[in-house]
Coordinates of C-alpha atoms and ligand atoms in Angstrom, one line a residue:
M1 CA 108.1 86.0 89.3
S2 CA 110.8 85.7 86.6
Q3 CA 114.2 86.6 87.4
N4 CA 114.2 90.2 85.3
R5 CA 111.2 91.3 86.8
R6 CA 113.2 90.6 90.4
Q7 CA 116.2 92.6 88.7
F8 CA 113.7 95.6 86.8
L9 CA 112.2 96.1 90.4
R10 CA 115.4 96.3 92.2
S11 CA 117.2 98.7 89.8
S12 CA 113.7 100.9 89.8
V13 CA 113.6 100.7 94.3
A14 CA 115.7 103.1 94.8
S15 CA 114.3 105.8 92.5
A16 CA 111.0 105.7 93.1
L17 CA 111.7 105.9 96.6
C18 CA 113.8 108.6 96.1
L19 CA 111.0 110.0 94.0
A20 CA 108.3 109.7 96.6
G21 CA 110.3 111.3 99.4
W22 CA 110.4 108.0 101.5
G23 CA 111.6 108.1 105.0
G24 CA 111.8 112.2 104.6
A25 CA 107.8 112.7 105.1
G26 CA 107.7 111.3 108.4
G27 CA 109.4 111.4 111.8
G28 CA 112.9 111.8 110.6
A29 CA 115.1 109.6 107.6
R30 CA 114.8 106.1 108.6
A31 CA 116.8 103.3 106.2
L32 CA 113.2 101.4 104.6
A33 CA 113.7 97.8 103.4
A34 CA 115.4 98.0 100.5
V35 CA 112.6 95.5 98.2
P36 CA 109.7 94.6 99.1
E37 CA 108.0 92.9 96.4
A38 CA 106.6 89.8 98.2
P39 CA 102.6 89.8 98.0
L40 CA 100.1 88.7 100.2
P41 CA 99.7 84.6 100.3
V42 CA 96.5 83.7 98.9
I43 CA 94.4 81.1 100.2
D44 CA 91.6 80.4 97.3
A45 CA 88.3 78.7 98.9
T46 CA 86.3 79.2 96.1
T47 CA 86.2 75.6 94.4
T48 CA 87.2 73.8 97.8
N49 CA 84.8 76.2 100.2
A50 CA 87.0 75.3 103.1
F51 CA 90.4 77.1 104.5
E52 CA 92.3 76.9 107.7
I53 CA 94.1 79.9 109.4
T54 CA 96.6 79.4 112.2
A55 CA 97.4 82.8 114.4
V56 CA 100.9 82.1 115.8
A57 CA 103.4 84.6 117.0
G58 CA 106.3 85.8 115.0
E59 CA 109.1 88.4 114.1
T60 CA 109.4 90.8 111.6
E61 CA 112.0 93.2 109.8
F62 CA 109.4 96.2 109.2
M63 CA 113.6 97.9 109.5
P64 CA 116.1 96.2 108.0
G65 CA 118.1 93.8 110.2
V66 CA 115.9 95.2 113.7
P67 CA 112.9 92.3 114.5
S68 CA 109.5 93.3 116.0
R69 CA 107.7 91.3 117.6
T70 CA 104.8 90.7 116.0
L71 CA 101.2 88.1 115.0
G72 CA 99.9 87.1 111.8
F73 CA 97.7 83.8 110.4
N74 CA 100.0 81.5 108.6
R75 CA 102.6 83.6 108.8
P76 CA 104.6 86.3 111.0
Y77 CA 102.5 89.4 110.0
L78 CA 99.0 89.7 108.8
G79 CA 96.9 86.4 107.5
P80 CA 96.6 85.1 103.7
V81 CA 94.1 87.2 101.4
I82 CA 91.0 84.3 101.8
R83 CA 88.9 84.0 98.6
V84 CA 85.3 82.6 99.0
R85 CA 82.3 81.8 96.4
P86 CA 79.0 83.3 97.7
G87 CA 76.3 80.6 98.0
V88 CA 77.7 78.2 99.9
D89 CA 78.8 77.0 103.4
V90 CA 82.4 77.6 104.2
A91 CA 83.7 75.2 106.5
A92 CA 87.1 77.7 108.6
T93 CA 89.9 76.4 111.0
V94 CA 90.6 78.8 113.3
V95 CA 93.7 77.5 115.3
N96 CA 95.2 79.7 117.7
R97 CA 98.7 79.0 118.4
T98 CA 99.8 82.6 119.6
G99 CA 99.8 81.7 123.3
V100 CA 96.8 84.3 124.2
P101 CA 93.3 84.3 123.7
I102 CA 92.4 85.3 120.5
S103 CA 88.5 85.9 118.7
V104 CA 88.6 85.8 114.7
H105 CA 86.4 88.4 113.7
W106 CA 84.7 88.2 109.6
H107 CA 84.5 91.9 109.2
G108 CA 81.8 92.6 106.9
L109 CA 80.4 89.0 106.1
L110 CA 76.6 88.8 106.7
V111 CA 76.7 85.7 108.8
P112 CA 74.6 84.9 111.9
G113 CA 76.0 85.9 115.3
N114 CA 77.3 82.7 116.4
V115 CA 79.8 82.8 113.7
D116 CA 80.4 86.1 113.6
G117 CA 83.7 86.1 116.1
G118 CA 83.0 88.7 118.0
P119 CA 84.3 88.9 122.0
H120 CA 81.7 85.9 122.5
Q121 CA 83.7 83.8 121.0
P122 CA 87.3 83.5 122.5
I123 CA 89.5 81.6 121.2
P124 CA 91.5 80.2 123.8
A125 CA 95.6 79.3 123.5
G126 CA 96.0 76.2 121.8
E127 CA 93.0 75.5 120.7
T128 CA 90.4 75.6 117.5
W129 CA 87.6 77.1 116.6
R130 CA 85.8 75.7 113.8
P131 CA 83.1 78.1 112.2
V132 CA 81.2 77.7 109.2
L133 CA 80.1 80.3 107.4
P134 CA 77.1 80.4 104.9
V135 CA 78.3 82.8 102.6
A136 CA 75.3 84.7 100.8
Q137 CA 76.3 88.3 100.0
P138 CA 77.1 90.2 96.4
P139 CA 81.2 89.8 95.7
A140 CA 82.9 92.3 98.4
T141 CA 86.3 93.1 99.4
L142 CA 85.8 92.4 103.8
W143 CA 88.7 91.8 106.2
Y144 CA 88.9 89.8 109.4
H145 CA 90.4 90.3 112.2
A146 CA 91.0 90.0 116.1
H147 CA 88.3 91.1 118.4
T148 CA 88.9 90.1 122.0
H149 CA 87.6 92.8 124.1
G150 CA 89.5 95.4 125.5
E151 CA 92.5 94.2 123.4
T152 CA 91.5 94.3 119.4
A153 CA 94.2 97.4 119.2
P154 CA 97.5 95.8 120.2
R155 CA 96.3 92.5 118.6
V156 CA 95.3 94.1 115.1
Y157 CA 98.7 96.5 115.5
A158 CA 100.9 93.4 116.3
G159 CA 99.2 92.4 112.8
L160 CA 96.2 89.9 113.5
A161 CA 94.4 90.7 110.5
G162 CA 93.9 89.6 106.8
V163 CA 91.5 90.1 104.1
L164 CA 88.5 88.3 102.8
I165 CA 87.2 88.1 99.4
V166 CA 83.3 87.2 98.5
D167 CA 84.5 86.2 94.4
D168 CA 81.6 85.4 92.8
G169 CA 83.9 84.9 89.1
K170 CA 82.0 86.9 87.0
D171 CA 84.5 89.9 87.4
R172 CA 85.6 89.4 83.7
G173 CA 82.0 89.5 82.3
R174 CA 81.6 93.0 84.3
G175 CA 85.1 94.0 82.4
L176 CA 87.0 94.2 85.6
P177 CA 90.5 92.9 85.5
A178 CA 90.7 89.9 87.6
R179 CA 93.6 88.0 87.3
F180 CA 94.2 88.1 91.2
G181 CA 98.0 89.2 92.0
V182 CA 98.0 91.3 88.5
D183 CA 96.0 93.4 87.2
D184 CA 93.8 92.7 91.1
L185 CA 95.7 93.7 93.9
V186 CA 95.2 94.7 97.5
L187 CA 96.8 96.8 99.8
V188 CA 96.4 96.7 103.8
L189 CA 96.8 100.3 104.6
Q190 CA 98.5 100.8 108.1
D191 CA 100.9 102.9 109.8
K192 CA 103.5 101.7 112.7
R193 CA 105.7 103.8 115.2
F194 CA 109.1 102.3 115.9
D195 CA 111.6 103.2 118.5
A196 CA 115.2 104.5 118.1
A197 CA 116.6 100.5 117.4
G198 CA 113.8 100.0 114.6
E199 CA 111.7 98.3 116.6
A200 CA 107.8 98.2 115.4
V201 CA 105.9 99.7 119.5
Y202 CA 103.0 99.5 120.9
R203 CA 103.3 101.7 123.8
P204 CA 99.8 104.3 123.7
G205 CA 99.9 107.2 126.0
D206 CA 97.2 109.4 127.0
A207 CA 97.1 111.4 123.6
D208 CA 97.3 108.2 121.8
L209 CA 93.8 106.4 123.4
M210 CA 92.4 110.2 122.8
H211 CA 93.0 110.3 119.0
G212 CA 93.8 106.7 118.3
F213 CA 97.0 105.4 117.7
L214 CA 99.1 106.6 114.9
G215 CA 102.1 105.7 113.1
E216 CA 105.0 107.0 111.8
V217 CA 105.7 105.5 108.8
A218 CA 103.0 104.1 106.6
M219 CA 102.7 100.4 105.4
V220 CA 100.9 98.5 102.8
N221 CA 100.8 94.7 103.2
G222 CA 103.2 95.0 105.9
Q223 CA 105.9 96.6 104.1
P224 CA 107.1 100.2 104.4
G225 CA 108.0 102.0 101.1
A226 CA 105.7 99.2 99.2
R227 CA 105.5 99.3 95.8
F228 CA 103.9 97.2 92.9
A229 CA 104.5 96.2 89.5
V230 CA 101.8 96.7 87.2
P231 CA 100.0 96.2 83.7
A232 CA 100.3 99.5 81.6
G233 CA 96.7 99.2 81.5
M234 CA 93.8 99.1 84.0
V235 CA 94.6 98.0 87.6
R236 CA 91.9 97.1 90.1
L237 CA 93.1 98.0 93.4
R238 CA 91.4 96.6 96.3
L239 CA 91.9 98.9 99.0
L240 CA 91.5 98.0 102.8
N241 CA 92.1 100.5 105.5
G242 CA 93.7 98.3 108.8
A243 CA 95.3 100.5 110.5
N244 CA 94.1 101.8 114.5
A245 CA 93.5 104.7 113.8
R246 CA 94.9 106.7 110.7
N247 CA 92.8 108.1 108.0
F248 CA 94.3 107.4 104.4
D249 CA 93.1 110.7 102.0
L250 CA 94.5 109.2 99.2
S251 CA 94.9 110.5 95.9
F252 CA 97.9 110.1 93.4
S253 CA 101.4 111.8 93.1
D254 CA 100.1 113.5 89.3
A255 CA 96.5 113.6 89.8
R256 CA 95.1 111.3 87.5
P257 CA 91.6 110.3 87.9
F258 CA 90.8 107.0 89.0
A259 CA 87.3 104.9 89.4
L260 CA 85.7 103.7 92.3
I261 CA 83.8 101.2 91.8
A262 CA 83.3 99.1 95.2
T263 CA 82.6 100.2 98.6
D264 CA 82.6 98.0 101.6
Q265 CA 80.0 95.5 100.8
G266 CA 80.3 95.8 97.8
L267 CA 79.9 97.0 93.8
L268 CA 78.1 100.4 92.6
P269 CA 75.4 100.2 90.5
R270 CA 78.4 102.5 88.1
P271 CA 81.6 103.9 88.6
L272 CA 82.3 106.9 89.9
T273 CA 85.3 109.3 88.8
L274 CA 87.0 110.7 91.5
T275 CA 90.7 112.5 92.3
R276 CA 91.0 112.0 95.7
L277 CA 89.3 109.4 98.5
R278 CA 88.9 108.9 101.6
L279 CA 89.7 106.1 103.4
T280 CA 89.0 105.4 107.7
P281 CA 89.8 102.5 109.7
G282 CA 87.4 99.3 108.9
E283 CA 86.7 101.0 105.5
R284 CA 87.5 99.7 102.0
A285 CA 87.1 101.2 98.1
E286 CA 87.7 99.1 95.0
L287 CA 89.7 101.4 92.2
L288 CA 90.2 101.0 89.1
V289 CA 93.2 103.0 88.4
D290 CA 94.9 103.3 84.2
F291 CA 98.3 102.9 84.5
A292 CA 98.7 103.6 80.5
G293 CA 99.8 107.0 81.4
G294 CA 102.4 105.2 83.1
D295 CA 103.8 105.2 87.3
A296 CA 102.4 106.7 89.6
T297 CA 102.5 107.4 93.5
L298 CA 99.5 106.9 96.2
V299 CA 99.7 109.3 98.3
S300 CA 98.2 110.5 101.7
A301 CA 97.4 113.6 103.1
P302 CA 98.3 113.7 106.9
H303 CA 95.9 112.5 109.8
A304 CA 95.6 116.0 110.8
E305 CA 93.7 117.8 107.5
T306 CA 91.1 114.6 107.6
R307 CA 90.3 113.8 110.8
G308 CA 86.4 115.2 111.2
M309 CA 88.0 117.9 114.3
M310 CA 84.4 119.7 115.4
P311 CA 85.0 123.1 116.8
M312 CA 84.7 121.1 120.2
G313 CA 87.1 119.4 119.2
G314 CA 89.9 121.9 119.7
M315 CA 90.2 122.0 123.6
M316 CA 90.5 118.7 123.8
H317 CA 93.3 119.1 121.0
D318 CA 95.1 122.1 123.0
M319 CA 95.3 119.8 126.7
L320 CA 96.4 116.7 124.1
P321 CA 97.9 118.0 120.9
L322 CA 97.7 115.3 117.9
P323 CA 101.0 113.1 117.9
E324 CA 101.3 113.0 114.3
T325 CA 104.4 113.1 112.0
F326 CA 103.5 113.9 109.1
T327 CA 102.8 117.8 108.4
A328 CA 102.7 117.1 104.2
P329 CA 101.1 114.1 102.0
F330 CA 103.4 111.1 102.4
P331 CA 103.7 108.4 100.1
V332 CA 101.7 105.4 100.3
A333 CA 102.5 102.8 97.7
A334 CA 104.6 102.9 94.3
F335 CA 103.1 101.8 91.3
V336 CA 105.7 101.1 88.4
V337 CA 104.8 99.9 84.8
D338 CA 106.4 96.4 84.1
P339 CA 106.1 96.0 79.9
S340 CA 106.2 92.2 80.6
L341 CA 102.9 92.5 81.9
S342 CA 100.3 92.4 79.6
A343 CA 96.9 95.0 80.0
E344 CA 93.6 93.0 79.4
V345 CA 91.3 96.1 80.5
S346 CA 91.8 99.1 79.2
T347 CA 88.8 101.1 79.9
T348 CA 86.7 101.3 82.9
P349 CA 83.2 99.8 82.2
A350 CA 80.4 102.3 82.1
A351 CA 77.9 100.2 84.3
L352 CA 78.2 97.5 86.9
D353 CA 76.0 95.8 88.4
G354 CA 76.0 97.0 91.7
E355 CA 72.3 96.4 93.9
A356 CA 70.3 99.2 94.0
D357 CA 68.6 100.6 97.2
D358 CA 65.7 98.6 98.0
L359 CA 66.1 99.0 101.7
G360 CA 62.0 100.3 102.1
T361 CA 60.6 102.4 105.0
P362 CA 62.5 101.8 108.4
T363 CA 60.2 100.5 111.2
A364 CA 62.2 102.4 113.7
T365 CA 64.4 105.3 115.0
R366 CA 67.1 105.1 117.2
R367 CA 69.6 107.1 118.0
F368 CA 73.7 106.6 119.0
V369 CA 75.5 109.4 120.6
L370 CA 79.4 108.7 120.4
D371 CA 80.8 109.7 123.8
D372 CA 84.2 111.4 123.2
M373 CA 83.6 114.2 126.1
G374 CA 84.0 111.5 128.7
M375 CA 87.3 112.5 129.2
M376 CA 87.1 116.1 129.4
M377 CA 83.6 115.8 132.1
G378 CA 84.1 112.9 133.9
G379 CA 87.4 112.7 135.9
G380 CA 90.2 113.2 133.2
M381 CA 93.2 111.3 132.5
A382 CA 92.7 109.5 136.2
G383 CA 89.1 108.6 134.7
M384 CA 90.8 107.2 131.4
K385 CA 93.5 105.0 133.5
G386 CA 91.1 103.8 135.3
M387 CA 89.2 102.2 132.6
M388 CA 92.5 100.8 130.9
G389 CA 93.5 99.3 134.1
Q390 CA 96.9 101.6 134.4
G391 CA 95.3 103.7 137.4
E392 CA 93.5 103.7 140.9
A393 CA 90.8 105.7 139.8
A394 CA 87.8 103.7 138.5
G395 CA 84.2 104.8 137.3
A396 CA 84.6 108.0 135.4
M397 CA 83.8 107.6 131.7
A398 CA 86.1 108.0 128.9
F399 CA 84.9 106.6 126.1
G400 CA 80.8 105.5 125.7
I401 CA 78.0 105.3 123.6
N402 CA 74.7 107.0 124.4
G403 CA 76.3 107.3 128.2
Q404 CA 77.6 103.5 128.8
A405 CA 81.1 102.5 128.4
F406 CA 80.7 98.9 126.6
A407 CA 80.0 95.9 129.0
M408 CA 80.3 92.1 128.1
D409 CA 77.0 91.4 130.0
R410 CA 74.5 94.1 128.9
L411 CA 72.5 94.2 125.8
D412 CA 72.0 97.6 124.3
A413 CA 69.2 96.4 121.7
D414 CA 66.8 94.1 120.5
V415 CA 66.3 94.5 116.5
A416 CA 63.5 92.8 114.6
R417 CA 64.9 90.5 112.1
G418 CA 64.0 90.9 108.6
S419 CA 63.4 94.9 109.5
T420 CA 65.0 98.3 108.0
E421 CA 65.9 100.4 110.7
R422 CA 67.0 104.2 110.7
W423 CA 70.6 105.0 112.7
I424 CA 71.6 108.3 114.0
V425 CA 74.9 108.3 114.7
S426 CA 77.0 111.5 116.1
G427 CA 80.0 112.5 117.9
M428 CA 81.0 115.7 119.4
M429 CA 84.4 115.9 119.3
M430 CA 86.4 114.7 116.3
G431 CA 85.5 112.3 113.6
H432 CA 84.6 108.4 113.9
P433 CA 84.5 105.5 111.6
F434 CA 81.0 104.0 112.5
H435 CA 80.8 100.2 112.4
V436 CA 78.0 97.9 112.4
H437 CA 78.2 93.7 113.3
G438 CA 76.5 91.3 111.0
V439 CA 74.3 93.8 108.3
R440 CA 75.0 96.5 105.6
F441 CA 73.5 100.0 105.5
R442 CA 73.3 103.0 103.5
V443 CA 73.9 106.7 104.6
V444 CA 71.5 108.8 103.8
S445 CA 72.7 111.8 104.6
E446 CA 75.5 113.3 106.1
N447 CA 74.7 116.7 108.5
G448 CA 71.7 117.0 106.7
A449 CA 73.4 116.5 103.1
P450 CA 73.9 114.0 101.0
P451 CA 76.3 111.2 101.2
R452 CA 80.1 112.0 99.8
A453 CA 80.4 109.7 97.0
E454 CA 82.3 107.7 99.2
N455 CA 79.6 106.7 101.1
S456 CA 76.9 106.6 98.0
G457 CA 77.7 103.0 98.0
W458 CA 76.5 100.0 100.2
K459 CA 78.4 100.3 103.6
D460 CA 79.1 98.5 107.1
T461 CA 81.9 101.4 108.6
V462 CA 81.1 105.0 107.8
F463 CA 83.1 107.9 108.9
V464 CA 81.0 110.3 111.6
E465 CA 82.1 113.9 111.5
G466 CA 78.9 115.6 112.7
E467 CA 75.8 113.2 112.2
A468 CA 75.8 110.5 109.9
E469 CA 71.7 109.2 109.2
L470 CA 71.4 105.0 108.0
L471 CA 69.8 102.9 106.6
V472 CA 70.3 99.3 108.4
H473 CA 68.8 96.4 107.1
F474 CA 69.0 93.4 109.7
D475 CA 68.8 89.6 107.9
Q476 CA 71.1 88.1 110.3
P477 CA 70.4 86.7 113.2
A478 CA 72.0 86.9 116.4
S479 CA 71.4 85.6 120.3
A480 CA 71.7 87.4 123.5
T481 CA 74.5 84.6 123.7
Y482 CA 76.4 85.8 120.3
P483 CA 74.9 89.3 120.5
F484 CA 76.2 91.7 117.4
M485 CA 78.8 94.6 117.8
F486 CA 78.4 97.8 116.7
H487 CA 81.4 100.4 117.8
C488 CA 84.1 102.7 116.4
H489 CA 86.5 101.8 114.6
I490 CA 89.6 103.5 116.0
L491 CA 90.3 100.6 118.2
E492 CA 91.9 102.5 120.9
H493 CA 88.1 103.9 121.3
E494 CA 87.1 100.3 121.0
D495 CA 88.9 99.2 123.3
L496 CA 88.2 101.7 126.2
G497 CA 84.0 101.4 125.7
M498 CA 82.9 102.8 122.8
M499 CA 81.2 100.3 121.5
G500 CA 77.6 98.6 122.4
Q501 CA 75.8 95.4 121.1
F502 CA 72.4 94.4 120.0
T503 CA 70.5 91.1 119.4
V504 CA 68.3 90.2 115.8
S505 CA 65.3 88.6 116.9
Ligands
LIG601 CU1 86.4 95.5 112.1 CU2 84.0 94.8 115.4 O1 84.8 95.3 113.7
LIG602 CU1 82.6 93.7 112.0
LIG603 CU1 85.9 107.0 118.2

């Protein structure tokens, strides 16, 4: 970055933070890191077809001068953006130097179960895992994260997550911005909670287990008060909700429209113009935003407004109030036009080449009820603490699917390889982001109505708010030794047992 651009960012940061009301919207005013400008590092494996990441323990100063203990890949917090090309085998090397066992799952990558990196593929402390990933899917923004059974929530919260981009090198021809780090930006949306000293903490209480652990400071790429210098033209934002539990309900401070160009599993057939987009944990979305109109701040509505609370959920809320600190829209990231950056794309392409739905007729229907009534019916807090190993009571179900908490040694379904199935997923109390490994799916209906705009493309994670009907296609094999998972992506729910597993054969 040039000296000029640095100075430009420094001089404008104070006013931008001020305008955006940073530090005032959440749990009281806090001093935030002054000049967040370090982008996530990139590993370009599109020509080498190989990459290596090392999970490490480190320290991160989210708050100036106050180190927090964190985990990351190749760095103290989060991991590099890895770019891979479809049509080749990519040799991955994952080294575990964290001192604890981890596993690393490629979320959204359509690869066989034996390289999927789920809970059945632990990498012991000090060891190395070398899966070969046969990448063969349309371009998409995916991610990778820790996935040890019962410990996904603390590990991801600590920082074991990164973005994985399938890039076919044809985005210029599609009329899309393709200068990575200039007009093609990655934003990992998360939130953190801090103790009085300013150290990031993860100590979930009962309400946090129930609703999922919410932070009180929004972070982008590990930085509170994140800001990006952008050219005065079209910019592509690749958004990942990498938070444990928070829904981001996004819009721009000036309500400017933007184009949704891709969902979890890649491009739409044509852009959709929106002014608001909900992104729940595990989901990705790609936007085209026009900064010819000047600076803008990306804001989110409070979680309480978009968490999909159902009538039954009211009782739950009375027992354990949602630990949400935001009562008004809060800033997520600021975008400041930098005149020294040239704009290459000035219009949204009329069409994209996202594949249409050609899933055919489903050969089976399965129903998955996400059991979020458990704590009311099965022993309340005692049951939940028993499951978490924190109390003497055991046996009472807290969270499960179809009446059963996840068990490593129980297979929940066997699916025929090459088939399409109708999956009907529902919950009683609150919304849950439902994710399936190793597949892509279409959302056919939500509560009997056509899917919302953000669910109209290829997906691997969908926020189930009531009932969602999915058409799922199963191409990748998964054996009984290395089955695929399906689970709620509120990581506390996943760890508590709202997960199942299936083979594809
Ligand atoms: Cu993103 Cu099974 O996870
Ligand atoms: Cu996954
Ligand atoms: Cu859930």
